[in-house]
Amino acid sequence: MLRRSFLAAALAPTFALAPSFAFAQAQPKADPENTLVIELKSGRVVIALRPDLAPKHVERIKMLARKGFYDGIVFHRVLDGFMAQTGDPTGTGMGGSDLGNLPAEFSRTERYVRGTVGMARTQDPNSANSQFFIMFAEAPGLNGQYTIWGRVVEGMEHVDRIRRVDPQRERVPKEQLDKMIRVRVAADIR
């Protein structure tokens, strides 16, 4: 009896206490090297990066974050019920970094749902550079068409507070747009 109790106690965190005794889904351990932290005026947004899905895009995002490229960049296109787009130093949606464009890294398994982070691009699938977007809601039409490189794991309520702006319908001065105050890879935060 002692052996059974010890085994049950040792495995309690591993097994779900359901009639089927199925394995509980383990929570992935946070990886600071693959975690992006974005400071907004309303609070902190934490994104789990997905190098398993898009290694080149994740590497680009981390490189730009480490250079301070994203600090102060506005959300130039924020459509209610769809997404918030940023990453253009000109604030117009027409710019990017000095680095070359990236080849697409489309996922066949991951879907665009609330909190998914993907790369913006032109009509050319291999034209992603520095712009990205965070989803407010599910968008099946983007699945397999735009590279997914992360997911918001904390602070989605702050993303929800970003000022809505549709540049095709209104002209808002850059100074009035919400911006990323500071963007860092969690491993670099001391």
mmCIF file of N, CA and C in Angstrom, residues 51-169:
data_model
loop_
_atom_site.group_PDB
_atom_site.id
_atom_site.type_symbol
_atom_site.label_atom_id
_atom_site.label_comp_id
_atom_site.label_asym_id
_atom_site.label_seq_id
_atom_site.Cartn_x
_atom_site.Cartn_y
_atom_site.Cartn_z
ATOM 1 N N PRO A 51 9.976 29.612 -32.884
ATOM 2 C CA PRO A 51 11.029 29.263 -33.840
ATOM 3 C C PRO A 51 10.797 27.903 -34.493
ATOM 4 N N ASP A 52 9.979 27.062 -33.883
ATOM 5 C CA ASP A 52 9.653 25.775 -34.490
ATOM 6 C C ASP A 52 8.801 25.946 -35.745
ATOM 7 N N LEU A 53 8.044 27.040 -35.826
ATOM 8 C CA LEU A 53 7.203 27.319 -36.991
ATOM 9 C C LEU A 53 7.906 28.201 -38.019
ATOM 10 N N ALA A 54 8.609 29.220 -37.521
ATOM 11 C CA ALA A 54 9.172 30.236 -38.416
ATOM 12 C C ALA A 54 10.536 30.702 -37.905
ATOM 13 N N PRO A 55 11.562 29.856 -38.015
ATOM 14 C CA PRO A 55 12.872 30.204 -37.453
ATOM 15 C C PRO A 55 13.490 31.487 -38.014
ATOM 16 N N LYS A 56 13.348 31.724 -39.310
ATOM 17 C CA LYS A 56 13.937 32.932 -39.906
ATOM 18 C C LYS A 56 13.209 34.190 -39.450
ATOM 19 N N HIS A 57 11.894 34.120 -39.329
ATOM 20 C CA HIS A 57 11.113 35.273 -38.888
ATOM 21 C C HIS A 57 11.368 35.575 -37.413
ATOM 22 N N VAL A 58 11.433 34.538 -36.597
ATOM 23 C CA VAL A 58 11.717 34.735 -35.166
ATOM 24 C C VAL A 58 13.099 35.356 -35.000
ATOM 25 N N GLU A 59 14.069 34.858 -35.740
ATOM 26 C CA GLU A 59 15.422 35.415 -35.647
ATOM 27 C C GLU A 59 15.425 36.892 -36.050
ATOM 28 N N ARG A 60 14.671 37.246 -37.095
ATOM 29 C CA ARG A 60 14.584 38.645 -37.533
ATOM 30 C C ARG A 60 13.959 39.521 -36.445
ATOM 31 N N ILE A 61 12.855 39.073 -35.873
ATOM 32 C CA ILE A 61 12.175 39.850 -34.836
ATOM 33 C C ILE A 61 13.120 40.073 -33.656
ATOM 34 N N LYS A 62 13.818 39.025 -33.227
ATOM 35 C CA LYS A 62 14.738 39.156 -32.094
ATOM 36 C C LYS A 62 15.893 40.100 -32.432
ATOM 37 N N MET A 63 16.432 39.994 -33.632
ATOM 38 C CA MET A 63 17.531 40.860 -34.047
ATOM 39 C C MET A 63 17.098 42.333 -34.031
ATOM 40 N N LEU A 64 15.935 42.607 -34.600
ATOM 41 C CA LEU A 64 15.446 43.990 -34.631
ATOM 42 C C LEU A 64 15.130 44.499 -33.224
ATOM 43 N N ALA A 65 14.539 43.648 -32.394
ATOM 44 C CA ALA A 65 14.246 44.054 -31.016
ATOM 45 C C ALA A 65 15.535 44.384 -30.273
ATOM 46 N N ARG A 66 16.552 43.572 -30.454
ATOM 47 C CA ARG A 66 17.832 43.794 -29.759
ATOM 48 C C ARG A 66 18.529 45.060 -30.236
ATOM 49 N N LYS A 67 18.262 45.487 -31.446
ATOM 50 C CA LYS A 67 18.838 46.740 -31.963
ATOM 51 C C LYS A 67 18.020 47.959 -31.547
ATOM 52 N N GLY A 68 16.848 47.742 -30.919
ATOM 53 C CA GLY A 68 15.978 48.857 -30.543
ATOM 54 C C GLY A 68 15.140 49.364 -31.702
ATOM 55 N N PHE A 69 15.111 48.626 -32.797
ATOM 56 C CA PHE A 69 14.393 49.044 -34.002
ATOM 57 C C PHE A 69 12.921 49.343 -33.732
ATOM 58 N N TYR A 70 12.267 48.515 -32.919
ATOM 59 C CA TYR A 70 10.828 48.646 -32.712
ATOM 60 C C TYR A 70 10.443 49.714 -31.677
ATOM 61 N N ASP A 71 11.390 50.201 -30.928
ATOM 62 C CA ASP A 71 11.079 51.181 -29.885
ATOM 63 C C ASP A 71 10.504 52.459 -30.508
ATOM 64 N N GLY A 72 9.317 52.832 -30.068
ATOM 65 C CA GLY A 72 8.679 54.058 -30.546
ATOM 66 C C GLY A 72 7.889 53.920 -31.839
ATOM 67 N N ILE A 73 7.838 52.747 -32.413
ATOM 68 C CA ILE A 73 7.101 52.568 -33.676
ATOM 69 C C ILE A 73 5.605 52.457 -33.389
ATOM 70 N N VAL A 74 4.813 53.150 -34.202
ATOM 71 C CA VAL A 74 3.362 53.222 -34.001
ATOM 72 C C VAL A 74 2.632 52.012 -34.580
ATOM 73 N N PHE A 75 1.406 51.837 -34.103
ATOM 74 C CA PHE A 75 0.464 50.896 -34.704
ATOM 75 C C PHE A 75 -0.280 51.705 -35.766
ATOM 76 N N HIS A 76 0.099 51.526 -37.025
ATOM 77 C CA HIS A 76 -0.420 52.365 -38.111
ATOM 78 C C HIS A 76 -1.736 51.870 -38.697
ATOM 79 N N ARG A 77 -2.094 50.624 -38.434
ATOM 80 C CA ARG A 77 -3.339 50.052 -38.974
ATOM 81 C C ARG A 77 -3.933 49.146 -37.905
ATOM 82 N N VAL A 78 -5.054 49.562 -37.337
ATOM 83 C CA VAL A 78 -5.682 48.815 -36.241
ATOM 84 C C VAL A 78 -7.169 48.715 -36.549
ATOM 85 N N LEU A 79 -7.585 47.541 -36.990
ATOM 86 C CA LEU A 79 -8.957 47.343 -37.444
ATOM 87 C C LEU A 79 -9.732 46.553 -36.399
ATOM 88 N N ASP A 80 -10.803 47.155 -35.896
ATOM 89 C CA ASP A 80 -11.625 46.544 -34.865
ATOM 90 C C ASP A 80 -12.114 45.171 -35.306
ATOM 91 N N GLY A 81 -11.985 44.184 -34.440
ATOM 92 C CA GLY A 81 -12.427 42.832 -34.751
ATOM 93 C C GLY A 81 -11.508 42.072 -35.688
ATOM 94 N N PHE A 82 -10.346 42.665 -36.038
ATOM 95 C CA PHE A 82 -9.431 41.993 -36.955
ATOM 96 C C PHE A 82 -8.019 41.950 -36.373
ATOM 97 N N MET A 83 -7.247 43.051 -36.490
ATOM 98 C CA MET A 83 -5.866 43.011 -36.028
ATOM 99 C C MET A 83 -5.284 44.406 -35.830
ATOM 100 N N ALA A 84 -4.107 44.436 -35.144
ATOM 101 C CA ALA A 84 -3.321 45.661 -34.935
ATOM 102 C C ALA A 84 -1.973 45.445 -35.616
ATOM 103 N N GLN A 85 -1.624 46.338 -36.551
ATOM 104 C CA GLN A 85 -0.391 46.195 -37.329
ATOM 105 C C GLN A 85 0.609 47.275 -36.964
ATOM 106 N N THR A 86 1.883 46.894 -36.905
ATOM 107 C CA THR A 86 2.974 47.790 -36.530
ATOM 108 C C THR A 86 4.257 47.322 -37.210
ATOM 109 N N GLY A 87 5.372 47.943 -36.848
ATOM 110 C CA GLY A 87 6.671 47.508 -37.352
ATOM 111 C C GLY A 87 7.223 48.302 -38.508
ATOM 112 N N ASP A 88 6.529 49.381 -38.892
ATOM 113 C CA ASP A 88 6.994 50.241 -39.986
ATOM 114 C C ASP A 88 7.552 51.528 -39.406
ATOM 115 N N PRO A 89 8.855 51.788 -39.562
ATOM 116 C CA PRO A 89 9.439 53.000 -38.992
ATOM 117 C C PRO A 89 8.885 54.295 -39.587
ATOM 118 N N THR A 90 8.269 54.223 -40.761
ATOM 119 C CA THR A 90 7.694 55.437 -41.353
ATOM 120 C C THR A 90 6.285 55.697 -40.824
ATOM 121 N N GLY A 91 5.665 54.686 -40.225
ATOM 122 C CA GLY A 91 4.309 54.828 -39.701
ATOM 123 C C GLY A 91 3.231 54.867 -40.770
ATOM 124 N N THR A 92 3.577 54.486 -41.990
ATOM 125 C CA THR A 92 2.627 54.554 -43.102
ATOM 126 C C THR A 92 2.150 53.189 -43.591
ATOM 127 N N GLY A 93 2.855 52.143 -43.210
ATOM 128 C CA GLY A 93 2.564 50.814 -43.734
ATOM 129 C C GLY A 93 3.339 50.507 -45.000
ATOM 130 N N MET A 94 4.175 51.442 -45.430
ATOM 131 C CA MET A 94 4.926 51.276 -46.674
ATOM 132 C C MET A 94 6.414 51.008 -46.433
ATOM 133 N N GLY A 95 6.854 51.035 -45.178
ATOM 134 C CA GLY A 95 8.281 50.910 -44.890
ATOM 135 C C GLY A 95 8.644 49.636 -44.161
ATOM 136 N N GLY A 96 9.949 49.493 -43.941
ATOM 137 C CA GLY A 96 10.466 48.332 -43.229
ATOM 138 C C GLY A 96 11.890 48.580 -42.793
ATOM 139 N N SER A 97 12.558 47.523 -42.363
ATOM 140 C CA SER A 97 13.949 47.643 -41.930
ATOM 141 C C SER A 97 14.871 47.712 -43.148
ATOM 142 N N ASP A 98 16.155 47.922 -42.893
ATOM 143 C CA ASP A 98 17.161 47.944 -43.960
ATOM 144 C C ASP A 98 17.525 46.538 -44.428
ATOM 145 N N LEU A 99 17.052 45.541 -43.713
ATOM 146 C CA LEU A 99 17.386 44.157 -44.039
ATOM 147 C C LEU A 99 16.538 43.673 -45.206
ATOM 148 N N GLY A 100 16.988 42.645 -45.852
ATOM 149 C CA GLY A 100 16.241 42.092 -46.986
ATOM 150 C C GLY A 100 14.952 41.420 -46.543
ATOM 151 N N ASN A 101 14.104 41.115 -47.509
ATOM 152 C CA ASN A 101 12.846 40.431 -47.224
ATOM 153 C C ASN A 101 13.094 38.969 -46.894
ATOM 154 N N LEU A 102 12.126 38.385 -46.199
ATOM 155 C CA LEU A 102 12.231 36.999 -45.764
ATOM 156 C C LEU A 102 11.360 36.075 -46.611
ATOM 157 N N PRO A 103 11.827 34.839 -46.836
ATOM 158 C CA PRO A 103 10.968 33.868 -47.520
ATOM 159 C C PRO A 103 9.844 33.429 -46.572
ATOM 160 N N ALA A 104 8.699 33.154 -47.122
ATOM 161 C CA ALA A 104 7.547 32.731 -46.330
ATOM 162 C C ALA A 104 7.856 31.446 -45.572
ATOM 163 N N GLU A 105 7.292 31.354 -44.360
ATOM 164 C CA GLU A 105 7.381 30.148 -43.543
ATOM 165 C C GLU A 105 5.958 29.838 -43.054
ATOM 166 N N PHE A 106 5.125 29.404 -43.977
ATOM 167 C CA PHE A 106 3.716 29.159 -43.657
ATOM 168 C C PHE A 106 3.551 27.879 -42.857
ATOM 169 N N SER A 107 2.600 27.893 -41.947
ATOM 170 C CA SER A 107 2.295 26.723 -41.129
ATOM 171 C C SER A 107 1.063 26.009 -41.674
ATOM 172 N N ARG A 108 1.105 24.699 -41.653
ATOM 173 C CA ARG A 108 -0.055 23.902 -42.057
ATOM 174 C C ARG A 108 -0.902 23.521 -40.842
ATOM 175 N N THR A 109 -0.349 23.732 -39.643
ATOM 176 C CA THR A 109 -1.044 23.294 -38.433
ATOM 177 C C THR A 109 -1.583 24.429 -37.581
ATOM 178 N N GLU A 110 -0.876 25.544 -37.508
ATOM 179 C CA GLU A 110 -1.301 26.661 -36.664
ATOM 180 C C GLU A 110 -2.309 27.524 -37.392
ATOM 181 N N ARG A 111 -3.202 28.139 -36.618
ATOM 182 C CA ARG A 111 -4.288 28.940 -37.184
ATOM 183 C C ARG A 111 -4.261 30.361 -36.637
ATOM 184 N N TYR A 112 -4.816 31.263 -37.413
ATOM 185 C CA TYR A 112 -4.950 32.652 -36.969
ATOM 186 C C TYR A 112 -6.173 32.767 -36.073
ATOM 187 N N VAL A 113 -5.908 32.885 -34.788
ATOM 188 C CA VAL A 113 -6.940 33.063 -33.769
ATOM 189 C C VAL A 113 -6.550 34.268 -32.922
ATOM 190 N N ARG A 114 -7.406 34.645 -32.004
ATOM 191 C CA ARG A 114 -7.110 35.771 -31.116
ATOM 192 C C ARG A 114 -5.742 35.576 -30.453
ATOM 193 N N GLY A 115 -4.898 36.601 -30.542
ATOM 194 C CA GLY A 115 -3.578 36.566 -29.928
ATOM 195 C C GLY A 115 -2.466 36.058 -30.817
ATOM 196 N N THR A 116 -2.786 35.509 -31.983
ATOM 197 C CA THR A 116 -1.754 35.049 -32.912
ATOM 198 C C THR A 116 -1.002 36.260 -33.443
ATOM 199 N N VAL A 117 0.321 36.107 -33.611
ATOM 200 C CA VAL A 117 1.154 37.176 -34.156
ATOM 201 C C VAL A 117 1.746 36.691 -35.472
ATOM 202 N N GLY A 118 1.556 37.476 -36.523
ATOM 203 C CA GLY A 118 2.034 37.085 -37.848
ATOM 204 C C GLY A 118 2.758 38.223 -38.542
ATOM 205 N N MET A 119 3.462 37.880 -39.606
ATOM 206 C CA MET A 119 4.202 38.872 -40.388
ATOM 207 C C MET A 119 3.329 39.466 -41.477
ATOM 208 N N ALA A 120 3.407 40.781 -41.588
ATOM 209 C CA ALA A 120 2.741 41.477 -42.683
ATOM 210 C C ALA A 120 3.634 41.369 -43.919
ATOM 211 N N ARG A 121 3.020 41.491 -45.075
ATOM 212 C CA ARG A 121 3.753 41.394 -46.343
ATOM 213 C C ARG A 121 2.955 42.057 -47.445
ATOM 214 N N THR A 122 3.550 42.163 -48.625
ATOM 215 C CA THR A 122 2.839 42.646 -49.802
ATOM 216 C C THR A 122 2.146 41.447 -50.450
ATOM 217 N N GLN A 123 1.734 41.582 -51.696
ATOM 218 C CA GLN A 123 1.134 40.461 -52.421
ATOM 219 C C GLN A 123 2.129 39.317 -52.619
ATOM 220 N N ASP A 124 3.409 39.635 -52.589
ATOM 221 C CA ASP A 124 4.460 38.624 -52.729
ATOM 222 C C ASP A 124 4.619 37.888 -51.395
ATOM 223 N N PRO A 125 4.381 36.586 -51.344
ATOM 224 C CA PRO A 125 4.499 35.846 -50.083
ATOM 225 C C PRO A 125 5.881 35.932 -49.443
ATOM 226 N N ASN A 126 6.904 36.234 -50.240
ATOM 227 C CA ASN A 126 8.276 36.304 -49.745
ATOM 228 C C ASN A 126 8.740 37.743 -49.521
ATOM 229 N N SER A 127 7.837 38.592 -49.061
ATOM 230 C CA SER A 127 8.176 40.015 -48.903
ATOM 231 C C SER A 127 8.090 40.515 -47.459
ATOM 232 N N ALA A 128 7.969 39.617 -46.487
ATOM 233 C CA ALA A 128 7.928 40.051 -45.085
ATOM 234 C C ALA A 128 9.280 40.648 -44.709
ATOM 235 N N ASN A 129 9.243 41.698 -43.877
ATOM 236 C CA ASN A 129 10.486 42.360 -43.492
ATOM 237 C C ASN A 129 10.497 42.649 -41.993
ATOM 238 N N SER A 130 9.785 43.689 -41.559
ATOM 239 C CA SER A 130 9.762 44.040 -40.132
ATOM 240 C C SER A 130 8.356 44.252 -39.598
ATOM 241 N N GLN A 131 7.385 44.427 -40.488
ATOM 242 C CA GLN A 131 6.018 44.686 -40.035
ATOM 243 C C GLN A 131 5.336 43.395 -39.578
ATOM 244 N N PHE A 132 4.542 43.534 -38.519
ATOM 245 C CA PHE A 132 3.799 42.386 -38.019
ATOM 246 C C PHE A 132 2.456 42.831 -37.478
ATOM 247 N N PHE A 133 1.604 41.869 -37.179
ATOM 248 C CA PHE A 133 0.271 42.170 -36.666
ATOM 249 C C PHE A 133 -0.114 41.183 -35.578
ATOM 250 N N ILE A 134 -0.983 41.652 -34.683
ATOM 251 C CA ILE A 134 -1.517 40.846 -33.594
ATOM 252 C C ILE A 134 -3.019 40.747 -33.804
ATOM 253 N N MET A 135 -3.538 39.528 -33.782
ATOM 254 C CA MET A 135 -4.948 39.300 -34.070
ATOM 255 C C MET A 135 -5.848 39.620 -32.871
ATOM 256 N N PHE A 136 -6.952 40.334 -33.143
ATOM 257 C CA PHE A 136 -8.004 40.556 -32.149
ATOM 258 C C PHE A 136 -8.986 39.387 -32.143
ATOM 259 N N ALA A 137 -9.096 38.699 -33.284
ATOM 260 C CA ALA A 137 -10.098 37.648 -33.443
ATOM 261 C C ALA A 137 -9.605 36.629 -34.463
ATOM 262 N N GLU A 138 -10.324 35.548 -34.573
ATOM 263 C CA GLU A 138 -10.011 34.502 -35.539
ATOM 264 C C GLU A 138 -10.151 35.046 -36.964
ATOM 265 N N ALA A 139 -9.251 34.611 -37.854
ATOM 266 C CA ALA A 139 -9.301 35.019 -39.263
ATOM 267 C C ALA A 139 -8.835 33.848 -40.137
ATOM 268 N N PRO A 140 -9.731 32.897 -40.412
ATOM 269 C CA PRO A 140 -9.355 31.706 -41.183
ATOM 270 C C PRO A 140 -8.763 32.016 -42.556
ATOM 271 N N GLY A 141 -9.132 33.136 -43.155
ATOM 272 C CA GLY A 141 -8.619 33.498 -44.471
ATOM 273 C C GLY A 141 -7.124 33.749 -44.501
ATOM 274 N N LEU A 142 -6.514 33.965 -43.338
ATOM 275 C CA LEU A 142 -5.066 34.191 -43.271
ATOM 276 C C LEU A 142 -4.280 32.893 -43.117
ATOM 277 N N ASN A 143 -4.965 31.819 -42.723
ATOM 278 C CA ASN A 143 -4.290 30.549 -42.480
ATOM 279 C C ASN A 143 -3.538 30.085 -43.720
ATOM 280 N N GLY A 144 -2.252 29.756 -43.526
ATOM 281 C CA GLY A 144 -1.434 29.269 -44.631
ATOM 282 C C GLY A 144 -1.059 30.334 -45.645
ATOM 283 N N GLN A 145 -1.390 31.600 -45.363
ATOM 284 C CA GLN A 145 -1.110 32.695 -46.294
ATOM 285 C C GLN A 145 -0.108 33.706 -45.732
ATOM 286 N N TYR A 146 0.004 33.759 -44.413
ATOM 287 C CA TYR A 146 0.892 34.688 -43.725
ATOM 288 C C TYR A 146 1.647 33.911 -42.639
ATOM 289 N N THR A 147 2.920 34.224 -42.479
ATOM 290 C CA THR A 147 3.759 33.509 -41.524
ATOM 291 C C THR A 147 3.359 33.828 -40.086
ATOM 292 N N ILE A 148 3.127 32.782 -39.310
ATOM 293 C CA ILE A 148 2.863 32.907 -37.869
ATOM 294 C C ILE A 148 4.189 32.732 -37.149
ATOM 295 N N TRP A 149 4.528 33.699 -36.281
ATOM 296 C CA TRP A 149 5.793 33.571 -35.549
ATOM 297 C C TRP A 149 5.642 33.687 -34.031
ATOM 298 N N GLY A 150 4.419 33.872 -33.547
ATOM 299 C CA GLY A 150 4.256 33.963 -32.105
ATOM 300 C C GLY A 150 2.818 34.020 -31.675
ATOM 301 N N ARG A 151 2.646 34.104 -30.347
ATOM 302 C CA ARG A 151 1.308 34.171 -29.756
ATOM 303 C C ARG A 151 1.379 34.955 -28.462
ATOM 304 N N VAL A 152 0.432 35.860 -28.271
ATOM 305 C CA VAL A 152 0.360 36.626 -27.028
ATOM 306 C C VAL A 152 -0.015 35.663 -25.910
ATOM 307 N N VAL A 153 0.797 35.633 -24.853
ATOM 308 C CA VAL A 153 0.532 34.771 -23.710
ATOM 309 C C VAL A 153 0.198 35.577 -22.458
ATOM 310 N N GLU A 154 0.399 36.875 -22.539
ATOM 311 C CA GLU A 154 0.076 37.752 -21.412
ATOM 312 C C GLU A 154 -0.130 39.173 -21.942
ATOM 313 N N GLY A 155 -1.146 39.854 -21.409
ATOM 314 C CA GLY A 155 -1.351 41.258 -21.748
ATOM 315 C C GLY A 155 -2.219 41.523 -22.961
ATOM 316 N N MET A 156 -3.022 40.563 -23.378
ATOM 317 C CA MET A 156 -3.899 40.788 -24.540
ATOM 318 C C MET A 156 -4.866 41.937 -24.274
ATOM 319 N N GLU A 157 -5.195 42.168 -23.013
ATOM 320 C CA GLU A 157 -6.081 43.283 -22.686
ATOM 321 C C GLU A 157 -5.450 44.626 -23.070
ATOM 322 N N HIS A 158 -4.125 44.690 -23.085
ATOM 323 C CA HIS A 158 -3.444 45.927 -23.501
ATOM 324 C C HIS A 158 -3.479 46.084 -25.020
ATOM 325 N N VAL A 159 -3.395 44.974 -25.728
ATOM 326 C CA VAL A 159 -3.547 45.012 -27.193
ATOM 327 C C VAL A 159 -4.954 45.509 -27.529
ATOM 328 N N ASP A 160 -5.943 45.041 -26.780
ATOM 329 C CA ASP A 160 -7.334 45.459 -27.013
ATOM 330 C C ASP A 160 -7.518 46.968 -26.858
ATOM 331 N N ARG A 161 -6.652 47.624 -26.097
ATOM 332 C CA ARG A 161 -6.781 49.070 -25.849
ATOM 333 C C ARG A 161 -6.089 49.944 -26.890
ATOM 334 N N ILE A 162 -5.393 49.340 -27.847
ATOM 335 C CA ILE A 162 -4.710 50.131 -28.879
ATOM 336 C C ILE A 162 -5.747 50.894 -29.695
ATOM 337 N N ARG A 163 -5.456 52.169 -29.937
ATOM 338 C CA ARG A 163 -6.381 53.030 -30.690
ATOM 339 C C ARG A 163 -6.634 52.473 -32.087
ATOM 340 N N ARG A 164 -7.908 52.365 -32.434
ATOM 341 C CA ARG A 164 -8.293 51.875 -33.758
ATOM 342 C C ARG A 164 -8.042 52.964 -34.797
ATOM 343 N N VAL A 165 -7.466 52.549 -35.920
ATOM 344 C CA VAL A 165 -7.232 53.480 -37.024
ATOM 345 C C VAL A 165 -7.191 52.688 -38.327
ATOM 346 N N ASP A 166 -7.994 53.136 -39.272
ATOM 347 C CA ASP A 166 -8.011 52.544 -40.607
ATOM 348 C C ASP A 166 -7.447 53.592 -41.557
ATOM 349 N N PRO A 167 -6.180 53.453 -41.961
ATOM 350 C CA PRO A 167 -5.558 54.487 -42.796
ATOM 351 C C PRO A 167 -6.222 54.673 -44.150
ATOM 352 N N GLN A 168 -7.040 53.723 -44.595
ATOM 353 C CA GLN A 168 -7.753 53.888 -45.857
ATOM 354 C C GLN A 168 -8.981 54.774 -45.686
ATOM 355 N N ARG A 169 -9.433 54.976 -44.449
ATOM 356 C CA ARG A 169 -10.638 55.769 -44.204
ATOM 357 C C ARG A 169 -10.386 57.065 -43.459
#
